[in-house]
Each structure stands twice: as C-alpha cells, then as structure tokens.
CSV table of C-alpha atoms in Angstrom, one decimal:
chain,number,residue,atom,x,y,z
A,1,MET,CA,0.0,0.0,0.0
A,2,GLN,CA,1.5,3.4,-1.0
A,3,LEU,CA,1.1,6.2,1.4
A,4,GLU,CA,0.3,9.6,-0.2
A,5,ILE,CA,2.1,12.7,1.1
A,6,SER,CA,-0.2,15.6,1.6
A,7,PRO,CA,0.7,19.0,0.1
A,8,ARG,CA,1.5,20.3,3.6
A,9,GLN,CA,3.8,17.4,4.4
A,10,ARG,CA,5.5,17.8,1.0
A,11,SER,CA,6.1,21.5,1.6
A,12,GLN,CA,7.6,20.8,5.0
A,13,GLN,CA,9.9,18.1,3.6
A,14,GLU,CA,11.0,20.4,0.8
A,15,GLU,CA,11.8,23.2,3.3
A,16,GLU,CA,13.9,20.8,5.4
A,17,ALA,CA,15.8,19.6,2.3
A,18,GLU,CA,16.5,23.2,1.2
A,19,GLN,CA,17.7,24.1,4.7
A,20,GLN,CA,20.0,21.1,4.7
A,21,LEU,CA,21.5,22.1,1.3
A,22,ALA,CA,22.0,25.6,2.5
A,23,GLU,CA,23.9,24.4,5.6
A,24,GLU,CA,26.1,22.1,3.5
A,25,ALA,CA,26.9,25.0,1.2
A,26,VAL,CA,28.8,26.8,3.9
A,27,GLY,CA,32.5,26.1,3.4
A,28,ASP,CA,35.6,26.2,5.6
A,29,VAL,CA,35.7,30.0,5.3
A,30,ALA,CA,32.7,30.1,7.7
A,31,SER,CA,35.3,29.3,10.4
A,32,ILE,CA,36.3,33.0,10.4
A,33,GLU,CA,34.6,33.7,13.7
A,34,LEU,CA,33.3,37.1,14.8
A,35,TRP,CA,35.8,38.5,17.2
A,36,VAL,CA,34.6,38.6,20.8
A,37,TYR,CA,36.0,41.6,22.6
A,38,PRO,CA,38.0,40.6,25.7
A,39,LYS,CA,36.6,41.7,29.0
A,40,LEU,CA,38.4,44.6,30.7
A,41,PRO,CA,39.7,44.2,34.3
A,42,VAL,CA,37.1,44.9,37.0
A,43,GLY,CA,36.8,48.6,37.6
A,44,GLU,CA,37.1,49.8,34.0
A,45,ASP,CA,34.3,52.0,32.9
A,46,ASP,CA,32.3,52.2,29.7
A,47,ALA,CA,34.8,54.7,28.2
A,48,GLY,CA,37.5,52.1,28.6
A,49,ALA,CA,35.4,49.5,26.8
A,50,ALA,CA,34.8,51.9,24.0
A,51,ALA,CA,38.6,52.3,23.6
A,52,LEU,CA,38.9,48.7,22.4
A,53,VAL,CA,39.2,49.5,18.7
A,54,PRO,CA,40.6,46.6,16.6
A,55,PRO,CA,42.9,47.4,13.6
A,56,LEU,CA,41.6,47.5,10.0
A,57,ASN,CA,40.6,44.0,8.7
A,58,PHE,CA,41.2,42.4,12.1
A,59,ALA,CA,40.3,38.7,12.5
A,60,GLU,CA,41.3,35.6,14.4
A,61,VAL,CA,43.0,33.1,12.1
A,62,HIS,CA,43.6,30.3,14.6
A,63,ASP,CA,44.1,30.0,18.3
A,64,GLY,CA,46.7,32.6,19.2
A,65,ILE,CA,47.1,33.8,15.6
A,66,PHE,CA,45.6,37.1,14.4
A,67,ARG,CA,45.6,39.2,11.2
A,68,SER,CA,45.0,42.8,10.4
A,69,GLY,CA,46.1,45.9,8.6
A,70,LEU,CA,48.8,48.3,10.1
A,71,PRO,CA,47.7,49.2,13.7
A,72,THR,CA,47.4,52.9,14.7
A,73,ALA,CA,47.6,54.4,18.2
A,74,ASP,CA,43.8,54.1,18.4
A,75,ASN,CA,44.3,50.3,18.3
A,76,PHE,CA,46.9,50.0,21.0
A,77,THR,CA,44.6,49.4,23.9
A,78,PHE,CA,42.9,46.6,21.9
A,79,LEU,CA,46.2,45.0,21.0
A,80,ARG,CA,47.3,45.1,24.7
A,81,SER,CA,44.2,43.1,25.5
A,82,LEU,CA,45.5,40.3,23.2
A,83,LYS,CA,48.7,39.9,25.3
A,84,LEU,CA,50.7,39.6,22.1
A,85,ARG,CA,54.2,38.1,22.2
A,86,SER,CA,55.1,38.8,18.5
A,87,ILE,CA,54.1,40.7,15.4
A,88,VAL,CA,54.9,39.5,11.9
A,89,TYR,CA,55.2,42.6,9.7
A,90,LEU,CA,55.2,42.1,6.0
A,91,CYS,CA,56.1,45.5,4.6
A,92,PRO,CA,59.6,46.6,3.6
A,93,GLU,CA,59.2,50.1,5.1
A,94,PRO,CA,60.6,50.8,8.6
A,95,TYR,CA,58.1,50.1,11.4
A,96,PRO,CA,56.4,53.3,12.5
A,97,GLU,CA,58.2,54.9,15.5
A,98,GLU,CA,55.0,55.1,17.5
A,99,ASN,CA,54.3,51.4,17.0
A,100,THR,CA,57.9,50.5,17.8
A,101,ARG,CA,57.6,52.3,21.2
A,102,PHE,CA,54.4,50.4,21.9
A,103,LEU,CA,56.1,47.1,21.2
A,104,GLU,CA,59.0,48.0,23.5
A,105,GLN,CA,56.7,49.1,26.3
A,106,ASN,CA,54.7,45.8,26.1
A,107,GLY,CA,57.5,43.3,25.5
A,108,ILE,CA,56.3,42.4,22.0
A,109,LYS,CA,58.9,41.1,19.5
A,110,LEU,CA,58.9,42.4,15.9
A,111,HIS,CA,59.6,40.0,13.0
A,112,GLN,CA,59.9,41.9,9.8
A,113,PHE,CA,59.7,40.2,6.4
A,114,GLY,CA,59.7,43.0,3.8
A,115,ILE,CA,57.6,42.0,0.8
A,116,ASP,CA,56.9,44.4,-2.0
A,117,GLY,CA,53.3,45.4,-2.3
A,118,SER,CA,53.3,45.4,-6.1
A,119,LYS,CA,50.3,44.1,-7.9
A,120,GLU,CA,52.7,41.7,-9.7
A,121,LEU,CA,53.1,39.7,-6.5
A,122,LEU,CA,53.7,36.4,-8.3
A,123,VAL,CA,56.8,37.8,-9.9
A,124,ASN,CA,58.2,40.0,-7.1
A,125,ILE,CA,57.4,38.0,-3.9
A,126,PRO,CA,60.4,36.2,-2.3
A,127,GLU,CA,58.9,32.8,-1.6
A,128,GLU,CA,61.6,32.2,1.0
A,129,LYS,CA,60.3,35.2,3.1
A,130,ILE,CA,56.9,33.6,3.2
A,131,ARG,CA,58.4,30.4,4.5
A,132,GLU,CA,60.4,32.2,7.1
A,133,ALA,CA,57.3,34.1,8.2
A,134,LEU,CA,55.3,30.9,8.5
A,135,LYS,CA,58.0,29.4,10.6
A,136,VAL,CA,57.6,32.2,13.1
A,137,ILE,CA,53.8,31.9,13.0
A,138,LEU,CA,53.9,28.1,13.5
A,139,ASP,CA,56.2,28.3,16.5
A,140,VAL,CA,53.9,28.4,19.5
A,141,ARG,CA,56.6,30.2,21.5
A,142,ASN,CA,55.8,33.3,19.4
A,143,ARG,CA,52.1,33.3,20.2
A,144,PRO,CA,49.8,35.1,20.5
A,145,VAL,CA,51.1,36.6,17.2
A,146,LEU,CA,49.6,39.3,14.9
A,147,ILE,CA,50.3,39.1,11.2
A,148,HIS,CA,49.9,42.4,9.3
A,149,CYS,CA,50.9,44.4,6.3
A,150,LYS,CA,49.5,47.9,5.4
A,151,ARG,CA,45.8,47.1,4.9
A,152,GLY,CA,45.7,43.4,5.8
A,153,LYS,CA,44.6,42.3,2.3
A,154,HIS,CA,47.2,41.1,-0.1
A,155,ARG,CA,50.5,40.3,1.6
A,156,THR,CA,48.7,39.2,4.8
A,157,GLY,CA,46.2,37.3,2.7
A,158,CYS,CA,48.9,35.4,0.9
A,159,VAL,CA,50.6,34.4,4.1
A,160,VAL,CA,47.4,33.3,5.7
A,161,GLY,CA,46.4,31.5,2.5
A,162,CYS,CA,49.7,29.5,2.6
A,163,LEU,CA,49.0,28.7,6.3
A,164,ARG,CA,45.6,27.4,5.3
A,165,LYS,CA,47.2,25.1,2.8
A,166,LEU,CA,49.3,23.7,5.7
A,167,GLN,CA,46.1,23.2,7.6
A,168,LYS,CA,44.8,21.2,4.6
A,169,TRP,CA,42.1,23.7,3.5
A,170,CYS,CA,40.9,23.1,-0.1
A,171,LEU,CA,41.8,25.9,-2.5
A,172,THR,CA,38.2,27.0,-2.9
A,173,SER,CA,38.0,27.8,0.8
A,174,VAL,CA,41.5,29.4,0.8
A,175,PHE,CA,40.4,31.7,-2.1
A,176,ASP,CA,37.1,32.5,-0.4
A,177,GLU,CA,38.8,33.7,2.7
A,178,TYR,CA,41.3,35.7,0.7
A,179,GLN,CA,38.5,37.4,-1.2
A,180,HIS,CA,36.6,38.1,2.0
A,181,PHE,CA,39.3,40.5,3.1
A,182,ALA,CA,40.6,41.7,-0.3
A,183,ALA,CA,37.0,42.2,-1.7
A,184,ALA,CA,37.1,44.3,-4.9
A,185,LYS,CA,40.9,44.5,-4.6
A,186,ALA,CA,41.4,40.8,-5.0
A,187,ARG,CA,44.3,39.9,-7.3
A,188,SER,CA,44.5,36.8,-9.5
A,189,THR,CA,48.3,36.9,-9.1
A,190,ASP,CA,47.9,36.4,-5.3
A,191,GLN,CA,45.7,33.4,-5.8
A,192,ARG,CA,48.0,31.9,-8.3
A,193,PHE,CA,50.9,32.3,-5.9
A,194,MET,CA,48.9,30.5,-3.1
A,195,GLU,CA,48.0,27.8,-5.5
A,196,LEU,CA,51.6,27.1,-6.5
A,197,PHE,CA,53.1,27.5,-3.0
A,198,ASP,CA,54.8,24.3,-2.0
A,199,THR,CA,54.1,23.4,1.6
A,200,SER,CA,56.2,20.2,1.8
A,201,SER,CA,59.2,21.7,3.5
A,202,LEU,CA,57.0,23.0,6.4
A,203,MET,CA,54.6,20.1,6.9
A,204,HIS,CA,56.8,18.8,9.8
A,205,LEU,CA,56.1,22.0,11.7
A,206,THR,CA,52.3,21.7,11.7
A,207,ALA,CA,51.8,18.3,13.3
A,208,SER,CA,51.5,19.6,16.8
A,209,GLN,CA,51.5,23.4,16.3
A,210,CYS,CA,48.6,24.3,14.2
C-alpha cells in the first residue's frame, strides 16, 4: 500500500531539504569567527570599553594567531588586551616609531619580512620570506602573534592562504577567505601564488603546532 504525502507534508519536507542544502553549502571560510572583545579588568568603565578598537581588517585566524592591517595608536589598547608576544610585519618600510615604542613598552617582539606590495606579487614576492614568516607563526613560543601588512589584504592574505594550505584547506576555501578580506581589490596573481606554493618543507612543523 502506497502512502500519499499531503501537500502540507510535502512542503515541509522540501523546506527541510532546502535548509540542509544551505547548511552544506557553507565552506571552511565560515570558520572565520566574529571577534569577541576581551573583558576589561574589573573597575574599567564604559569609556575604557569603547577604547577597544581593533585594527583594520582584524580577525582571528587560529588559536593565538591574528591578522589585520597596520595598527594605529587608536588600536593599542585593543592590542594590549590580546597579550601579544610577537608581530609579523610584511612590509619593507621601517616600522612606525609610535608602533615601535608600543612594542618595546609591552615586550612584543617584531619579526619583519619585507615584501613588495606590487600588484605583480607572483613575480616579485620572495617565496623564502613567506616560508620564514610561516616558521615564526607556527612556533607556539611566538604566540599570540599578529600578522599584518599595510591594509591586511594582499600580503597578509597570501601568508594566511599558505598557512591554510598547511592546515589542509581546499583551494576554494583558501580563495574564499582571501576574497573576504581583499574584496574588490582581490588579485588573481595572489591566488596563483597561493595555488603554486609548496608546503612540503613546512609540513613537519604543523603536526602539533597548528
């Protein structure tokens, strides 16, 4: 005997199926969690809470690993709340004096890997600098660590993209995350670089560190 499904039951089943498909469509990039502001010490007032201003394009990449654009003085209180040990700076220009003083005052070590910000990144980027930057990031002794360039889009996006390959992300998800931050400024040369980047020499560093 064949049971007939009423129109109402059919509609409900279709809605459940569509909802399931929508959930499955969410890729790894959904793991970019909204940042939860750390709580200030007891006694801080609302004005202190308002001072927690994250840098441009700030996000948590992994436990103890953060990314952003170049911090300004307005971001220092927020950065202090992260209890950073290290900063990985990806620009060739000297680190701003005001930022250098902030690092010295808070015992934060600067690791600079000067990478040209040219649009022809595939041609100009020194791949060895990416590897050296990743070694610093993967070393848990350097965490919490903040990775940043000028705007937190291209150079930072490439380093994080190569880190994602080490974490076994599929290329589609790597590119989705890159485009999330680069938006209209996304560069095909950056994505090509990430696609061709060879992670084999760094795989031994990721087993217990990321």
